[in-house]
């Protein structure tokens, strides 16, 4: 648990230290007499942070230490509140040495005298608190906390022999006849292991989330096939292992059984083995395995370095030997399976039918013995288990241990599983397995993962939205050569590779669009979040009044009576609302940084009137609400970076939108389907371009804007957005001048990476589109919708283009495709309805050398003769062909040669 505190506390303190450092450098004149106090608090916090990281990384920290760190974290939050108020109220003083500037500074000083007194009082109080917190730690913890930690650390084996992480908990091995779903999962593994055609050393990696049964599957498979190998060993690697002890374990399992079969068996080969170093042990192991057909199972490998450290001891002779690795990490699996013949097996959760069989077998012997009254609640409990065998067995054991078996009693257990995980011995093993995944996260990922408990159970979380929120929370900052969004993308991919977030919706290029956290893992991080006052929850089973200052508030429903006062919410930094209810007074949350109202049915224009006083606001989403206009004074939100108004009634942005100097992401469009005809028709609209849009110099994403006759004179403003990387345009006008303005603007966007141009109803102006003389050289993605007839020639010059999507472009000749055939980086080509209207489409040898995805959707009553020559698209992994009932594809699988 101390690692969780390190995560939450260190995150809060590190954010503050960066802010204090910036203030001390840039605001020296403004600080005046406060500078020494601010410097003292910064120094004190740095010392506190260094101290608690040393202790928490070296030993199991005491309860007193955990309490002390919570006090440090709350102190850091309060200092940050003070700093933000200071810069807001006192950060607009003029500089200069002339009489006018002196006069303005005097007026400013008089106007802010009251605020200065209030802030001076706060700073003095915080200074006293810093001293008290430091003294309290010395008084109650003292030097023995560090010395104890050092003693525990020193007692560990040498670094060269140990990879220091946590101990793995061994899963119980039941009789194979008692296991559910094991036979089908074993089939491929057994076939791979006994396949005599593969003489090379074969590595098989079993990948899956904690509790899915990787160890059990590996053990039962090991028992099934071990007789076909000359020697075999099953060892657990885990998060914390001694390399020498691991090799000794393998040697004992492999050498002794072999030697005992010899007439001249003696214990001499292993005499003194406890004293051998890692090199001696490795030589002995290699010597005995070199000419033998061996099977080694390495259970619970957590890191690539652990795998590589063990792999070098195992010889690669052509004897049909096999290594089986179980892991939770996709990156470990990728490192294990480098060669073409290696195999990766992604273990799946139990099916609904298998889950029921296991659950009812453990409780009642079989499903038929389950009382009807418990059927409905059983399905809810199984839904919470998510097909994880360990969860099903553990919760079934908990239910079986209770003397009362009623629907009401089981419902109470279902609603309090978070508490049961903390207190019930029946769930202790399950809790430990789940916590291992959290505890193994590096410090920079812990806060990001903990943040996901903001979202309710079964909520589909949008990947891009949560990454932007991480940035607004300062969990993610830019690194050398990488933007903050690129760093956030890397963080998310690391969580994905560890299997602790699960994809729900995927985009065509294999990226995750939405994801979920497993219900039981969510219970774990909710508990940690509440213990650390990381997030406060209102609604559902969270009905108690908050006991500490609210820093982040997630509203899941119910009454807000406990927080419906200005004092209770005055420190809130993040507000997420996922349920209907009474609207909160946003103006009370003067330090609010994130306001997420996506999907809130009660949100209306009037609810947003007070948000313009939120001087700290960086992220605002009213996506999928009934809001039709933004407040006129939105230009007051000087720190706003993300504004999401997609799927709302907002077409026109307030004029003052151009006064947002930090706005980076402006997202807004809507698509409505009309189902009155034979096929659904789409109606689109985008945001109208405001006057002087070019003032938004920090914009990187602008999607989608609608160009009509009323705002076409502002098209040229797009060309001033020098930082723009993603642009989406819907053209509702036809005249040449507007198209010329658009193409001229695009030519000036040197940083552009993604371009969407849709002509929802009508013809795209190919003649002018083809005149783009300087296409952005970094363009990676193009999406065109509307009749073109042919492709612009400049597309063939886009060496970095990886993705091209065409809709209703009505390309008529195979010759038009030759422009695309030679693009060196093109990975994804999607030809949607009426993108290609010719009758023949051929893909020739040596073309599309990088293509991995090809999608062809035919229009109504369209016939297409499709042909692939041998040697075309050698890297193609996925081919999608779809058509309306009246359409047809002739000879879809003809391959010449």
JSON list of N, CA and C in Angstrom, two decimals, residues 562-596:
[
{"chain": "A", "resi": 562, "resn": "UNK", "atom": "N", "xyz": [-24.36, 16.23, 0.54]},
{"chain": "A", "resi": 562, "resn": "UNK", "atom": "CA", "xyz": [-23.16, 16.36, 1.37]},
{"chain": "A", "resi": 562, "resn": "UNK", "atom": "C", "xyz": [-22.17, 17.37, 0.82]},
{"chain": "A", "resi": 563, "resn": "UNK", "atom": "N", "xyz": [-22.30, 17.73, -0.45]},
{"chain": "A", "resi": 563, "resn": "UNK", "atom": "CA", "xyz": [-21.32, 18.63, -1.05]},
{"chain": "A", "resi": 563, "resn": "UNK", "atom": "C", "xyz": [-21.96, 19.89, -1.61]},
{"chain": "A", "resi": 564, "resn": "UNK", "atom": "N", "xyz": [-23.21, 20.12, -1.32]},
{"chain": "A", "resi": 564, "resn": "UNK", "atom": "CA", "xyz": [-23.94, 21.26, -1.91]},
{"chain": "A", "resi": 564, "resn": "UNK", "atom": "C", "xyz": [-23.69, 22.54, -1.14]},
{"chain": "A", "resi": 565, "resn": "UNK", "atom": "N", "xyz": [-22.44, 22.77, -0.76]},
{"chain": "A", "resi": 565, "resn": "UNK", "atom": "CA", "xyz": [-22.06, 24.04, -0.13]},
{"chain": "A", "resi": 565, "resn": "UNK", "atom": "C", "xyz": [-20.75, 24.51, -0.75]},
{"chain": "A", "resi": 566, "resn": "UNK", "atom": "N", "xyz": [-20.56, 25.80, -0.75]},
{"chain": "A", "resi": 566, "resn": "UNK", "atom": "CA", "xyz": [-19.35, 26.35, -1.37]},
{"chain": "A", "resi": 566, "resn": "UNK", "atom": "C", "xyz": [-18.10, 25.87, -0.65]},
{"chain": "A", "resi": 567, "resn": "UNK", "atom": "N", "xyz": [-18.16, 25.70, 0.68]},
{"chain": "A", "resi": 567, "resn": "UNK", "atom": "CA", "xyz": [-16.99, 25.29, 1.44]},
{"chain": "A", "resi": 567, "resn": "UNK", "atom": "C", "xyz": [-16.55, 23.88, 1.06]},
{"chain": "A", "resi": 568, "resn": "UNK", "atom": "N", "xyz": [-17.50, 22.97, 0.83]},
{"chain": "A", "resi": 568, "resn": "UNK", "atom": "CA", "xyz": [-17.16, 21.58, 0.53]},
{"chain": "A", "resi": 568, "resn": "UNK", "atom": "C", "xyz": [-16.48, 21.42, -0.82]},
{"chain": "A", "resi": 569, "resn": "UNK", "atom": "N", "xyz": [-16.82, 22.26, -1.77]},
{"chain": "A", "resi": 569, "resn": "UNK", "atom": "CA", "xyz": [-16.29, 22.07, -3.13]},
{"chain": "A", "resi": 569, "resn": "UNK", "atom": "C", "xyz": [-15.28, 23.14, -3.54]},
{"chain": "A", "resi": 570, "resn": "UNK", "atom": "N", "xyz": [-14.87, 23.98, -2.62]},
{"chain": "A", "resi": 570, "resn": "UNK", "atom": "CA", "xyz": [-14.00, 25.10, -2.98]},
{"chain": "A", "resi": 570, "resn": "UNK", "atom": "C", "xyz": [-12.60, 24.66, -3.39]},
{"chain": "A", "resi": 571, "resn": "UNK", "atom": "N", "xyz": [-12.20, 23.42, -3.06]},
{"chain": "A", "resi": 571, "resn": "UNK", "atom": "CA", "xyz": [-10.87, 22.93, -3.41]},
{"chain": "A", "resi": 571, "resn": "UNK", "atom": "C", "xyz": [-10.89, 21.94, -4.56]},
{"chain": "A", "resi": 572, "resn": "UNK", "atom": "N", "xyz": [-12.05, 21.73, -5.19]},
{"chain": "A", "resi": 572, "resn": "UNK", "atom": "CA", "xyz": [-12.16, 20.73, -6.26]},
{"chain": "A", "resi": 572, "resn": "UNK", "atom": "C", "xyz": [-11.38, 21.17, -7.48]},
{"chain": "A", "resi": 573, "resn": "UNK", "atom": "N", "xyz": [-10.54, 20.27, -7.97]},
{"chain": "A", "resi": 573, "resn": "UNK", "atom": "CA", "xyz": [-9.73, 20.53, -9.17]},
{"chain": "A", "resi": 573, "resn": "UNK", "atom": "C", "xyz": [-10.31, 19.85, -10.40]},
{"chain": "A", "resi": 574, "resn": "UNK", "atom": "N", "xyz": [-11.05, 18.78, -10.19]},
{"chain": "A", "resi": 574, "resn": "UNK", "atom": "CA", "xyz": [-11.57, 18.00, -11.31]},
{"chain": "A", "resi": 574, "resn": "UNK", "atom": "C", "xyz": [-12.99, 17.55, -10.98]},
{"chain": "A", "resi": 575, "resn": "UNK", "atom": "N", "xyz": [-13.92, 17.79, -11.90]},
{"chain": "A", "resi": 575, "resn": "UNK", "atom": "CA", "xyz": [-15.31, 17.39, -11.70]},
{"chain": "A", "resi": 575, "resn": "UNK", "atom": "C", "xyz": [-15.77, 16.59, -12.92]},
{"chain": "A", "resi": 576, "resn": "UNK", "atom": "N", "xyz": [-16.23, 15.36, -12.66]},
{"chain": "A", "resi": 576, "resn": "UNK", "atom": "CA", "xyz": [-16.77, 14.50, -13.71]},
{"chain": "A", "resi": 576, "resn": "UNK", "atom": "C", "xyz": [-18.17, 14.08, -13.29]},
{"chain": "A", "resi": 577, "resn": "UNK", "atom": "N", "xyz": [-19.13, 14.26, -14.19]},
{"chain": "A", "resi": 577, "resn": "UNK", "atom": "CA", "xyz": [-20.52, 13.93, -13.88]},
{"chain": "A", "resi": 577, "resn": "UNK", "atom": "C", "xyz": [-20.99, 12.86, -14.85]},
{"chain": "A", "resi": 578, "resn": "UNK", "atom": "N", "xyz": [-21.39, 11.71, -14.32]},
{"chain": "A", "resi": 578, "resn": "UNK", "atom": "CA", "xyz": [-21.80, 10.58, -15.15]},
{"chain": "A", "resi": 578, "resn": "UNK", "atom": "C", "xyz": [-23.25, 10.18, -14.91]},
{"chain": "A", "resi": 579, "resn": "UNK", "atom": "N", "xyz": [-24.01, 11.01, -14.22]},
{"chain": "A", "resi": 579, "resn": "UNK", "atom": "CA", "xyz": [-25.40, 10.65, -13.93]},
{"chain": "A", "resi": 579, "resn": "UNK", "atom": "C", "xyz": [-26.24, 11.91, -13.82]},
{"chain": "A", "resi": 580, "resn": "UNK", "atom": "N", "xyz": [-27.53, 11.74, -14.00]},
{"chain": "A", "resi": 580, "resn": "UNK", "atom": "CA", "xyz": [-28.44, 12.87, -13.84]},
{"chain": "A", "resi": 580, "resn": "UNK", "atom": "C", "xyz": [-28.57, 13.23, -12.37]},
{"chain": "A", "resi": 581, "resn": "UNK", "atom": "N", "xyz": [-28.92, 14.44, -12.11]},
{"chain": "A", "resi": 581, "resn": "UNK", "atom": "CA", "xyz": [-29.10, 14.89, -10.75]},
{"chain": "A", "resi": 581, "resn": "UNK", "atom": "C", "xyz": [-29.11, 16.40, -10.68]},
{"chain": "A", "resi": 582, "resn": "UNK", "atom": "N", "xyz": [-29.03, 16.90, -9.46]},
{"chain": "A", "resi": 582, "resn": "UNK", "atom": "CA", "xyz": [-29.02, 18.35, -9.28]},
{"chain": "A", "resi": 582, "resn": "UNK", "atom": "C", "xyz": [-27.68, 18.92, -9.77]},
{"chain": "A", "resi": 583, "resn": "UNK", "atom": "N", "xyz": [-27.77, 20.01, -10.48]},
{"chain": "A", "resi": 583, "resn": "UNK", "atom": "CA", "xyz": [-26.55, 20.64, -10.99]},
{"chain": "A", "resi": 583, "resn": "UNK", "atom": "C", "xyz": [-25.80, 21.31, -9.84]},
{"chain": "A", "resi": 584, "resn": "UNK", "atom": "N", "xyz": [-24.48, 21.19, -9.84]},
{"chain": "A", "resi": 584, "resn": "UNK", "atom": "CA", "xyz": [-23.68, 21.84, -8.83]},
{"chain": "A", "resi": 584, "resn": "UNK", "atom": "C", "xyz": [-23.34, 23.26, -9.27]},
{"chain": "A", "resi": 585, "resn": "UNK", "atom": "N", "xyz": [-23.02, 24.09, -8.32]},
{"chain": "A", "resi": 585, "resn": "UNK", "atom": "CA", "xyz": [-22.64, 25.47, -8.61]},
{"chain": "A", "resi": 585, "resn": "UNK", "atom": "C", "xyz": [-21.17, 25.50, -8.99]},
{"chain": "A", "resi": 586, "resn": "UNK", "atom": "N", "xyz": [-20.91, 25.57, -10.29]},
{"chain": "A", "resi": 586, "resn": "UNK", "atom": "CA", "xyz": [-19.53, 25.54, -10.75]},
{"chain": "A", "resi": 586, "resn": "UNK", "atom": "C", "xyz": [-18.73, 26.74, -10.23]},
{"chain": "A", "resi": 587, "resn": "UNK", "atom": "N", "xyz": [-19.39, 27.86, -10.01]},
{"chain": "A", "resi": 587, "resn": "UNK", "atom": "CA", "xyz": [-18.69, 29.06, -9.56]},
{"chain": "A", "resi": 587, "resn": "UNK", "atom": "C", "xyz": [-18.06, 28.86, -8.19]},
{"chain": "A", "resi": 588, "resn": "UNK", "atom": "N", "xyz": [-18.59, 27.91, -7.40]},
{"chain": "A", "resi": 588, "resn": "UNK", "atom": "CA", "xyz": [-17.99, 27.63, -6.09]},
{"chain": "A", "resi": 588, "resn": "UNK", "atom": "C", "xyz": [-16.62, 26.97, -6.24]},
{"chain": "A", "resi": 589, "resn": "UNK", "atom": "N", "xyz": [-16.43, 26.30, -7.36]},
{"chain": "A", "resi": 589, "resn": "UNK", "atom": "CA", "xyz": [-15.19, 25.54, -7.57]},
{"chain": "A", "resi": 589, "resn": "UNK", "atom": "C", "xyz": [-14.18, 26.44, -8.28]},
{"chain": "A", "resi": 590, "resn": "UNK", "atom": "N", "xyz": [-13.73, 27.45, -7.61]},
{"chain": "A", "resi": 590, "resn": "UNK", "atom": "CA", "xyz": [-12.93, 28.49, -8.25]},
{"chain": "A", "resi": 590, "resn": "UNK", "atom": "C", "xyz": [-11.59, 27.98, -8.76]},
{"chain": "A", "resi": 591, "resn": "UNK", "atom": "N", "xyz": [-11.12, 26.82, -8.26]},
{"chain": "A", "resi": 591, "resn": "UNK", "atom": "CA", "xyz": [-9.83, 26.27, -8.69]},
{"chain": "A", "resi": 591, "resn": "UNK", "atom": "C", "xyz": [-10.00, 25.13, -9.68]},
{"chain": "A", "resi": 592, "resn": "UNK", "atom": "N", "xyz": [-11.20, 24.96, -10.20]},
{"chain": "A", "resi": 592, "resn": "UNK", "atom": "CA", "xyz": [-11.49, 23.82, -11.08]},
{"chain": "A", "resi": 592, "resn": "UNK", "atom": "C", "xyz": [-10.61, 23.85, -12.33]},
{"chain": "A", "resi": 593, "resn": "UNK", "atom": "N", "xyz": [-10.02, 22.69, -12.62]},
{"chain": "A", "resi": 593, "resn": "UNK", "atom": "CA", "xyz": [-9.13, 22.58, -13.77]},
{"chain": "A", "resi": 593, "resn": "UNK", "atom": "C", "xyz": [-9.76, 21.73, -14.88]},
{"chain": "A", "resi": 594, "resn": "UNK", "atom": "N", "xyz": [-10.60, 20.77, -14.49]},
{"chain": "A", "resi": 594, "resn": "UNK", "atom": "CA", "xyz": [-11.23, 19.85, -15.45]},
{"chain": "A", "resi": 594, "resn": "UNK", "atom": "C", "xyz": [-12.73, 19.80, -15.16]},
{"chain": "A", "resi": 595, "resn": "UNK", "atom": "N", "xyz": [-13.53, 20.06, -16.19]},
{"chain": "A", "resi": 595, "resn": "UNK", "atom": "CA", "xyz": [-14.99, 19.96, -16.08]},
{"chain": "A", "resi": 595, "resn": "UNK", "atom": "C", "xyz": [-15.48, 19.08, -17.23]},
{"chain": "A", "resi": 596, "resn": "UNK", "atom": "N", "xyz": [-15.92, 17.87, -16.89]},
{"chain": "A", "resi": 596, "resn": "UNK", "atom": "CA", "xyz": [-16.36, 16.90, -17.89]},
{"chain": "A", "resi": 596, "resn": "UNK", "atom": "C", "xyz": [-17.84, 16.61, -17.69]}
]
